[in-house]
XYZ file of C-alpha atoms in Angstrom:
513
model
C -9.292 -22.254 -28.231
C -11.031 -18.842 -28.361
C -14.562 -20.967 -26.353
C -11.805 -22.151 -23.696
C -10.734 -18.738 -22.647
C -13.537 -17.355 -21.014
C -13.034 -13.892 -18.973
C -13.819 -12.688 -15.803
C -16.535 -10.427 -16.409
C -18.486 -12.596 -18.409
C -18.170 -15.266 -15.567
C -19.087 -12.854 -12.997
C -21.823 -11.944 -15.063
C -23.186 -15.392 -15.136
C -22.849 -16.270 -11.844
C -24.929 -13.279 -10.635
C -27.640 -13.465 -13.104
C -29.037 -16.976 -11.648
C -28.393 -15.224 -8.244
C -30.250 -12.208 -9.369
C -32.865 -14.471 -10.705
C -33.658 -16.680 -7.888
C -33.826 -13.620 -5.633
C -36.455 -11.918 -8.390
C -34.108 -8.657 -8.964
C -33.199 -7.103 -12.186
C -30.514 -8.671 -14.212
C -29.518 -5.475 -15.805
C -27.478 -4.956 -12.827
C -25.299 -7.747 -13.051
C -22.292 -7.164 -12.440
C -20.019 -7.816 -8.815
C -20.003 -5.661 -5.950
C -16.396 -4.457 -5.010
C -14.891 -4.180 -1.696
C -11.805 -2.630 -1.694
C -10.506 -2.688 1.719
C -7.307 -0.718 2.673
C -5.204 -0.346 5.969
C -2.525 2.017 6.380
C 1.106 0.811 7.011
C 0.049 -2.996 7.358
C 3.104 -5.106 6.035
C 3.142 -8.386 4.520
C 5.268 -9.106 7.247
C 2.220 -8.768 10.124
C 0.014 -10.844 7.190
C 0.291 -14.981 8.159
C -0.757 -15.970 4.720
C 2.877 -14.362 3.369
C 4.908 -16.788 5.351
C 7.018 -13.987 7.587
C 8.572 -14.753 10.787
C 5.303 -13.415 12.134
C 2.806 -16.031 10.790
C 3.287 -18.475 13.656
C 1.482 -16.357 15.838
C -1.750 -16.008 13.649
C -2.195 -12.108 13.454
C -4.673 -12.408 10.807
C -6.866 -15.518 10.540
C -9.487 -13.360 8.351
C -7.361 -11.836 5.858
C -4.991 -15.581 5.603
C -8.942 -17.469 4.607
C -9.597 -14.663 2.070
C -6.275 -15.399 0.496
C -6.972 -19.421 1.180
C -10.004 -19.170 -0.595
C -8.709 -16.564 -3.404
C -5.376 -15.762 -4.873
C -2.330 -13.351 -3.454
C -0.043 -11.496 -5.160
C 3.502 -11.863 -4.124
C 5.527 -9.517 -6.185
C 2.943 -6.005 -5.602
C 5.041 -2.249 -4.743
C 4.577 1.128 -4.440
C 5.813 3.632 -6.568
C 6.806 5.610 -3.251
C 6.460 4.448 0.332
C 3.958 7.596 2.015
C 0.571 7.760 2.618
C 0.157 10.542 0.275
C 1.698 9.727 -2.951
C 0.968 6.064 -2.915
C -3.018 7.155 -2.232
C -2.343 9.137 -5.497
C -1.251 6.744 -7.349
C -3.920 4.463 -6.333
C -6.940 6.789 -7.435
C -5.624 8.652 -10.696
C -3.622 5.168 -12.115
C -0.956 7.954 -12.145
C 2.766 8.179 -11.166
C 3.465 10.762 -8.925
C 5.305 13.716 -11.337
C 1.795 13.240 -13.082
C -0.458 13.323 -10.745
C 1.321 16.424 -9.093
C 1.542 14.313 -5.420
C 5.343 14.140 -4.749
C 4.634 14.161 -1.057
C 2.607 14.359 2.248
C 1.485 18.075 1.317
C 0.259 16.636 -1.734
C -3.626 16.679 -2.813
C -6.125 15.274 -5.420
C -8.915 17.471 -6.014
C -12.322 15.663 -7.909
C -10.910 16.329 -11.496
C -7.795 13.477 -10.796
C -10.112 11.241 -9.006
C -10.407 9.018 -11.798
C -11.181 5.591 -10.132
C -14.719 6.679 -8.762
C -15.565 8.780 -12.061
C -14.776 5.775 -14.197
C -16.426 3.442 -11.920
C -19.477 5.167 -12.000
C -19.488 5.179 -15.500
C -19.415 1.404 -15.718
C -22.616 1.844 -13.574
C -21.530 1.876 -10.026
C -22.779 3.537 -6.790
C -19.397 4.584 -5.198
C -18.689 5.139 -1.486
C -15.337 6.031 0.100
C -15.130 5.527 4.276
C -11.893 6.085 6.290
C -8.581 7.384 6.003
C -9.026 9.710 2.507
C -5.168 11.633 2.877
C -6.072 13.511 -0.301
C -6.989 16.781 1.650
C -9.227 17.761 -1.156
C -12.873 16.903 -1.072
C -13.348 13.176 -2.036
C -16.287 14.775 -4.221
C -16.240 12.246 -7.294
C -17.815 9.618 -4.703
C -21.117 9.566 -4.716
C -20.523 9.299 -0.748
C -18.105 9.887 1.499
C -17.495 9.934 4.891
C -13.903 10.365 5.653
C -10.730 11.027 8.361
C -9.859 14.459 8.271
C -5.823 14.261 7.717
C -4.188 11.252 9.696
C -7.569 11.107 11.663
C -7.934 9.986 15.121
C -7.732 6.371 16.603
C -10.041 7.203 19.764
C -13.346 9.468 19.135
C -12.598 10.187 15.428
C -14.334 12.748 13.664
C -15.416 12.590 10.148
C -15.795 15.018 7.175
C -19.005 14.320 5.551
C -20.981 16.227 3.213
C -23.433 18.714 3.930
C -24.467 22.696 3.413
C -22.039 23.693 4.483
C -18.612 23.863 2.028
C -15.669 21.673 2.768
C -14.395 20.098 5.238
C -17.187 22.030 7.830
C -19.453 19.022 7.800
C -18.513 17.090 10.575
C -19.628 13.987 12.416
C -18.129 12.617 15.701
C -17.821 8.909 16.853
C -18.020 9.164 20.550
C -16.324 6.382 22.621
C -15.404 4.271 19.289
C -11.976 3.209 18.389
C -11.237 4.202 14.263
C -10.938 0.784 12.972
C -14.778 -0.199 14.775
C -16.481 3.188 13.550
C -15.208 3.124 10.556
C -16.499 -0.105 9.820
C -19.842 0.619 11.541
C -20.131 3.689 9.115
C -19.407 1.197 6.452
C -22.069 -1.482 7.258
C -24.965 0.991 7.630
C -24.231 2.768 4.522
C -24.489 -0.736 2.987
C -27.183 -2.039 4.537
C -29.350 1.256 4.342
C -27.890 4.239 2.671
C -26.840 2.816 -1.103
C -28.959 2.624 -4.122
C -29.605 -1.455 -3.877
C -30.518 -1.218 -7.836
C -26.699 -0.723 -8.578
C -23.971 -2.928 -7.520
C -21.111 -1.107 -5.207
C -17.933 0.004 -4.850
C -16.705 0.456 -1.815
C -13.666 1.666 -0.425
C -12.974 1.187 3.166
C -10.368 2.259 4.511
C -8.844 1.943 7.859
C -6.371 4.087 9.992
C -4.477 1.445 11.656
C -2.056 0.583 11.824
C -0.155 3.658 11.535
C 1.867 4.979 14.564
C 1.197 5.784 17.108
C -0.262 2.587 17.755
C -3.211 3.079 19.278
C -5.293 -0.308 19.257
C -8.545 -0.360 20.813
C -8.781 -1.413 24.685
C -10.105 -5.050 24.139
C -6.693 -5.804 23.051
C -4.550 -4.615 25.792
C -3.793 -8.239 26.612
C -3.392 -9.649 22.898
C -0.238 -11.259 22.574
C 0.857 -10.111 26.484
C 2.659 -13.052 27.106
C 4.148 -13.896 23.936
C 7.315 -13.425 22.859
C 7.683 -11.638 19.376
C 10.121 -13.268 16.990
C 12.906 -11.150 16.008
C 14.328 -10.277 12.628
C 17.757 -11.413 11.666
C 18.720 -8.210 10.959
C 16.818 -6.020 13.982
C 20.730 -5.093 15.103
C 21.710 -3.791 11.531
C 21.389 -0.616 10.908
C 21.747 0.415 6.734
C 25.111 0.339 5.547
C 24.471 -1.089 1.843
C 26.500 2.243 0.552
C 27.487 6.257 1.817
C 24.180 7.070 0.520
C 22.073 4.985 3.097
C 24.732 4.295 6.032
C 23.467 5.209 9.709
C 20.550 6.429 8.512
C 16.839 5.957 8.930
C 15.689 5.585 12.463
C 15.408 2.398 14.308
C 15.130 1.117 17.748
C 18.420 0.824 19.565
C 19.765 3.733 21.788
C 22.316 4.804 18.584
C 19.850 5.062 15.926
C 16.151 6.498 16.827
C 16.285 10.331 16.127
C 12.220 9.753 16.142
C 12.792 8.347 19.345
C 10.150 5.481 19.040
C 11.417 3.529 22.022
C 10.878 6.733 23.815
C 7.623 7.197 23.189
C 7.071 3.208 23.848
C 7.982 4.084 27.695
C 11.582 2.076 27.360
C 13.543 3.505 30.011
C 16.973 4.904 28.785
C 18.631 3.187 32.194
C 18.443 0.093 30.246
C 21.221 -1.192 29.056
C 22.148 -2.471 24.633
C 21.017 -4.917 23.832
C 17.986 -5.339 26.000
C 16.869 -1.624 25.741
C 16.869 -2.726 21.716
C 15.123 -5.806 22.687
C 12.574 -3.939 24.979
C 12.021 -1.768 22.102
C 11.004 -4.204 19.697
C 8.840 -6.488 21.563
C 6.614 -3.183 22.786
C 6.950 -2.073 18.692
C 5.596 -5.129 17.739
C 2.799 -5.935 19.987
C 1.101 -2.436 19.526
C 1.282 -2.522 16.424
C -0.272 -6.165 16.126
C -3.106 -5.307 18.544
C -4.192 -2.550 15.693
C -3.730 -5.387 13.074
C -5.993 -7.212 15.357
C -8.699 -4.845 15.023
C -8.295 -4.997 11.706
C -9.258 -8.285 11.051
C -12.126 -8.553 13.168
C -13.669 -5.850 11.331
C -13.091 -7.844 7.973
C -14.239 -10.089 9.721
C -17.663 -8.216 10.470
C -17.852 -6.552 6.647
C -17.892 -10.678 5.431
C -20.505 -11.408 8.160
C -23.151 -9.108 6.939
C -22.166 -9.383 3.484
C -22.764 -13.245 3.617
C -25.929 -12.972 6.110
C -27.487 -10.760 3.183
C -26.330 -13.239 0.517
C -24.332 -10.761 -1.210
C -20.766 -12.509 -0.332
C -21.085 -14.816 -3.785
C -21.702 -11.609 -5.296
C -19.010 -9.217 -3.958
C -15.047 -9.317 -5.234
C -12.995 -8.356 -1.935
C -9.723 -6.722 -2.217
C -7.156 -6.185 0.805
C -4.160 -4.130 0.368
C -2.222 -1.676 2.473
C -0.970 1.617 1.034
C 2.567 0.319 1.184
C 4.568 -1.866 3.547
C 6.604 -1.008 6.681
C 9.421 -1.837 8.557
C 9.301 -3.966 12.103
C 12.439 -3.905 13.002
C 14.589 -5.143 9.679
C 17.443 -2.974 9.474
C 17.304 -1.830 12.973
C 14.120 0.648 11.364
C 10.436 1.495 11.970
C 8.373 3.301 9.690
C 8.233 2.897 5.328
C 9.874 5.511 2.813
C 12.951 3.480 2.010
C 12.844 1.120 -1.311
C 13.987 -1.833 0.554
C 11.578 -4.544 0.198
C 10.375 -3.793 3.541
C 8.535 -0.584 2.703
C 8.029 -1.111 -0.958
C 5.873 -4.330 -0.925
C 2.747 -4.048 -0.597
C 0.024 -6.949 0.368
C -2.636 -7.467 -2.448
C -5.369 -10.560 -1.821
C -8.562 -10.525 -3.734
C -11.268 -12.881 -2.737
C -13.992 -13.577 -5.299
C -15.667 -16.628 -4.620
C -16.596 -18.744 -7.728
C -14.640 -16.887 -10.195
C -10.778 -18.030 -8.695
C -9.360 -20.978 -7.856
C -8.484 -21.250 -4.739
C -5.578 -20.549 -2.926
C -3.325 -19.203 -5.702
C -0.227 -17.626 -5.675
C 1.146 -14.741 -8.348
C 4.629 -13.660 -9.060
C 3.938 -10.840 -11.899
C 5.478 -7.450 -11.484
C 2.779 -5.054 -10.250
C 2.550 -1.618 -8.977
C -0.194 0.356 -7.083
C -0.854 2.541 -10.565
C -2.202 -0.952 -11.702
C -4.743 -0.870 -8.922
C -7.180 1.278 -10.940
C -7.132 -0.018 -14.367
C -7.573 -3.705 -12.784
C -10.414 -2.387 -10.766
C -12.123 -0.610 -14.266
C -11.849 -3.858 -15.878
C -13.117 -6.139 -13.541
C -16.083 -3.277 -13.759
C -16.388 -4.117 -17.319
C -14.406 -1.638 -18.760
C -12.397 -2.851 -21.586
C -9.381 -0.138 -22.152
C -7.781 1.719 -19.987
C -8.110 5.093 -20.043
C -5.440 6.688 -22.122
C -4.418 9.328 -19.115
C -3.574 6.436 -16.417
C -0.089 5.097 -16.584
C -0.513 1.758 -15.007
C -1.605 -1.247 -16.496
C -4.232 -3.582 -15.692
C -3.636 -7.178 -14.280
C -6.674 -8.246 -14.784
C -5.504 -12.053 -16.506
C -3.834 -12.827 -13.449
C -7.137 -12.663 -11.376
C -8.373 -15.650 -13.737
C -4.828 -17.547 -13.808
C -3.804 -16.626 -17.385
C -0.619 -16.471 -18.658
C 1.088 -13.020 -18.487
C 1.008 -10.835 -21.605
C 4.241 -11.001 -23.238
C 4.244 -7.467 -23.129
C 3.654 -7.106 -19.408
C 6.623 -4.870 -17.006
C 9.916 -6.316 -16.150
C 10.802 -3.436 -13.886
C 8.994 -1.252 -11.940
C 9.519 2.531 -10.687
C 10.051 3.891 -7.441
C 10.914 7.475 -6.488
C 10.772 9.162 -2.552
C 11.000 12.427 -2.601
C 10.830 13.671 1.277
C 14.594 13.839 1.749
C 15.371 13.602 5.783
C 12.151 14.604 6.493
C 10.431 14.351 10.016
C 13.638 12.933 12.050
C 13.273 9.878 10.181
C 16.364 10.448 8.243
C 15.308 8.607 4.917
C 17.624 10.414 2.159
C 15.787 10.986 -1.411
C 16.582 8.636 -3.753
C 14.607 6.656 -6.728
C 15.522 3.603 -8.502
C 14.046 0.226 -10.236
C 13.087 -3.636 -9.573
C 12.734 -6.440 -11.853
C 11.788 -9.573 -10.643
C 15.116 -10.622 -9.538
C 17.343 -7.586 -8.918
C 17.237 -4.064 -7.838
C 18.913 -0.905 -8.630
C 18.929 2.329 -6.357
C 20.464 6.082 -6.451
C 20.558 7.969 -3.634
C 20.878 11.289 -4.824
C 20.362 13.119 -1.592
C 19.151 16.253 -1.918
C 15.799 18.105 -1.299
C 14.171 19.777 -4.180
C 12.869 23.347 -3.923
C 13.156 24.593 -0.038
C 11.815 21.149 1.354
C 14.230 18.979 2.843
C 16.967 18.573 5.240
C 20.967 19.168 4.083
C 22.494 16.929 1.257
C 23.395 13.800 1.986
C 26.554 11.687 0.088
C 25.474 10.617 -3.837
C 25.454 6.894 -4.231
C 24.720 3.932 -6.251
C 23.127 0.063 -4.316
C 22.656 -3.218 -5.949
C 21.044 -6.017 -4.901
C 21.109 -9.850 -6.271
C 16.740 -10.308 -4.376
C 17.702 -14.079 -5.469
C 20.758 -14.528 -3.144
C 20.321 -11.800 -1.175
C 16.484 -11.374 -0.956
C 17.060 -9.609 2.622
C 19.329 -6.945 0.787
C 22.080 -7.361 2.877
C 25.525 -6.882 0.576
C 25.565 -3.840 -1.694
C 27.042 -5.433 -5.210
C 27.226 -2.505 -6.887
C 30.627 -2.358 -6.809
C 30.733 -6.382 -7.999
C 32.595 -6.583 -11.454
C 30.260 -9.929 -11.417
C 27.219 -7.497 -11.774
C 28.789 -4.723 -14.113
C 26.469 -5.648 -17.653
C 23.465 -6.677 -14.838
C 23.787 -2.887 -13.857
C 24.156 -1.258 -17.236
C 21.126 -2.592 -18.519
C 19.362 -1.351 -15.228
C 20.790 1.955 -15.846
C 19.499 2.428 -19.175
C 15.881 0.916 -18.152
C 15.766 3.150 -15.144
C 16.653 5.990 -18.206
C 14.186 4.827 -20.249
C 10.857 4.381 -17.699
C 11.830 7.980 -16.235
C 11.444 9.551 -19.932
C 8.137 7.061 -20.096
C 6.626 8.019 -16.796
C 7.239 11.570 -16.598
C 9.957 11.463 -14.330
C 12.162 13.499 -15.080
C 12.548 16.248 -12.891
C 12.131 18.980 -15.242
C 10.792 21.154 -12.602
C 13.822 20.378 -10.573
C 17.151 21.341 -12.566
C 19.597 21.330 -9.237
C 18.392 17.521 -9.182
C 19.019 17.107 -12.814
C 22.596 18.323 -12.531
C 23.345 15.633 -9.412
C 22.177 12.888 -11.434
C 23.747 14.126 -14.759
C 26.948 13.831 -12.867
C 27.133 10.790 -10.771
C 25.575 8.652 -13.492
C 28.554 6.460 -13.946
């Protein structure tokens, strides 16, 4: 049995020793490039290969044949639903009351940059391009060239390093949209800036496509004359308990206090429902047009890497750093742990090491990212100071360890922040339900007022839109008592706890049951 299970490494290795040989370069150095590719806000939704309402319309014909010719995972979350925190978690394999990043005026300095330390370790030239969010100097990498903060879509500048300390070094990309000089950046560090004697890892991130939108000029008429789809619920605003009613911001005249349609141009002469409709259909397509940029430049990164036969060689990964909302629940933007915001896309690509076209269901979070990524680096163990867990069996279609997550954790802390009027709350998702407490407070001096203290369930089986709140369902009563005492039990795990927080403590203390 033990000559029929053969991992992914060793398979890897194999494959790119006879490529190594026939091109007369040193086997030593056998091991796969890695291509970690990450947008900003993209959904599954805006992703054809996940099936949405969207894929008719083909928004991403790259990113679908990497999952064609690879395998996607279905059932992939955040631990929090912000650029910030969910970057975190990525690069330390931390949850956030670890890590320290609870929220956007979070940062990771080199000593919790664990992915690129590690990586290097396992013999890798590291190189992180894009949208960093960290603040802190990315200085683990053995290059960077980086967004300062959100960045720019339209002549970005980049932090690089040079004499002169952080962030001072500065390069400008005149006349460029973000997603094409970021990628440009990319492809001439690969083709003449890395140590060719070492295999890579790169991670590439884009900008888009984060609001406000701003998709390069080619694309003005993408999708001009089409109409978007609409989601079921694009005229329900959240009302699943007190915690979560009204709030959020959305697209109709009665619910954007970020004032998105606004900003879109839609007149306020125009009349419910078409001002809502109006809304949507400008929401959608600039946001699509940056997803469109997207996947040309994939599209570019696979060009170069196959014209330099290096594409049998190289594992890519896509993956956003969390989902978003288009419209579901009458709301724009992430934060919420509605499946909306809290999936995230995950597709890895490695040609000659998976079968094609396969599909996984196994309970993953984004502190999984980096212990996966170690492994498939040839790391055996996980380092004893990251929290997640690696999935590395799945990659290769094995069974899932018996002792593998039922639930997994989420937490957002930023309560009412930014006229977006998400309440702080934190709760848990197994594969079939999900439990959440809004406890609706800020902690420390950031925050907006309280908001009311309450308990959702959802049956993500009947209800996989989370429409009906059964937490009141007598039906569901031993369902949510086991939740409850999970949810207990990963917050003592993880380091949740709030210790630093005792106001918080007290709310939860008394509207446990």
């Amino acid at each position: 049995m033990k000559n029929l299970i053969i991992s992914l490494s060793w398979i890897a290795c194999v494959i790119l020793q006879k490529n190594l040989i026939a091109q007369d370069l040193p086997i030593q150095n056998a091991k796969p490039n890695i291509l970690f590719i990450m947008a900003d806000d993209h959904t599954k939704q805006a992703i054809g290969s996940y099936g949405s309402r969207l894929s008719k319309l083909n928004p991403t014909p790259t990113i679908d044949r990497l999952a064609s010719q690879g395998i996607q995972f279905d059932n992939v979350f955040c631990t929090n639903a912000i650029c910030t925190p969910s970057r975190a978690s990525i690069i330390s394999g931390q949850y956030s009351q670890t890590n320290g990043v609870l929220d956007l005026n979070g940062s990771i300095g080199s000593d919790k940059q664990f992915l690129p330390k590690e990586m290097q370790k396992a013999g890798y030239e590291t190189a992180m391009i894009g949208k960093w969010h960290l603040k802190k100097e990315p200085a683990a990498f053995d290059y960077y060239c980086v967004l300062p903060g959100q960045g720019l879509y339209h002549n970005p500048i980049f932090n690089i390093r040079g004499s002169k300390p952080w962030p001072k070094n500065t390069i400008t990309k005149k006349d460029q949209h973000s997603s094409d000089a970021i990628t440009d950046i990319s492809l001439h560090w690969l083709k003449n800036d890395r140590n060719k004697a070492k295999p890579f890892f790169l991670m590439h991130h884009f900008k888009a496509p984060h609001d406000m939108f701003e998709y390069a000029k080619r694309y003005e008429t993408y999708l001009e004359d089409v109409h978007i789809p609409e989601p079921e619920s694009l005229f329900s605003v959240p009302a699943g308990s007190a915690g979560s009613q009204d709030l959020g911001s959305g697209l109709s005249k009665n619910h954007n206090p970020w004032l998105l349609p606004q900003k879109l141009g839609v007149s306020d002469d125009i009349p419910e429902p078409e001002y809502t409709k109006l809304a949507y259909q400008k929401y959608l397509k600039a946001y699509l047009r940056c997803v469109k940029g997207i996947d040309d430049n994939i599209a570019r990164l696979i060009s170069y890497l196959e014209a330099s036969k290096q594409l049998d060689n190289t594992i890519i990964i896509y993956t956003s750093d969390q989902g978003f909302f288009l419209g579901e629940h009458n709301l724009i933007d992430k934060r919420w742990m509605y499946e909306e915001a809290m999936g995230m896309p995950f597709i890895v690509y490695a040609p000659g090491m998976i079968k094609n076209n396969l599909k996984n269901k196994w309970l993953i979070n984004n502190t999984d990212f980096a212990p996966t990524l170690l492994e498939i680096a040839g790391l055996k163990k996980t380092p004893n100071y990251m929290q997640g867990k690696s999935f590395y069996k799945a990659l290769s279609n094995q069974k899932k360890p018996d002792e593998w997550r039922t639930v997994t954790y989420y937490r957002y802390w930023m309560h009412m922040a930014h006229k977006l009027a998400v309440p702080a709350h934190f709760g848990i998702r197994s594969e079939s339900h999900k439990l959440i407490f809004f406890y609706g407070s800020k902690y420390g001096r950031r925050g907006g007022k309280p908001t009311p203290i309450s308990w959702e369930f959802y049956d993500l089986e009947k209800d996989p839109k989370e429409m009906k709140n059964e937490y009141k369902n007598p039906e569901y009563k031993e369902i949510i008592k086991r939740l409850k005492t999970q949810l207990l039990e990963i917050r003592k795990e993880l380091n949740e706890q709030d210790k630093k927080y005792p106001e918080i403590q007290k709310i939860i203390k008394n509207n446990w049951d």
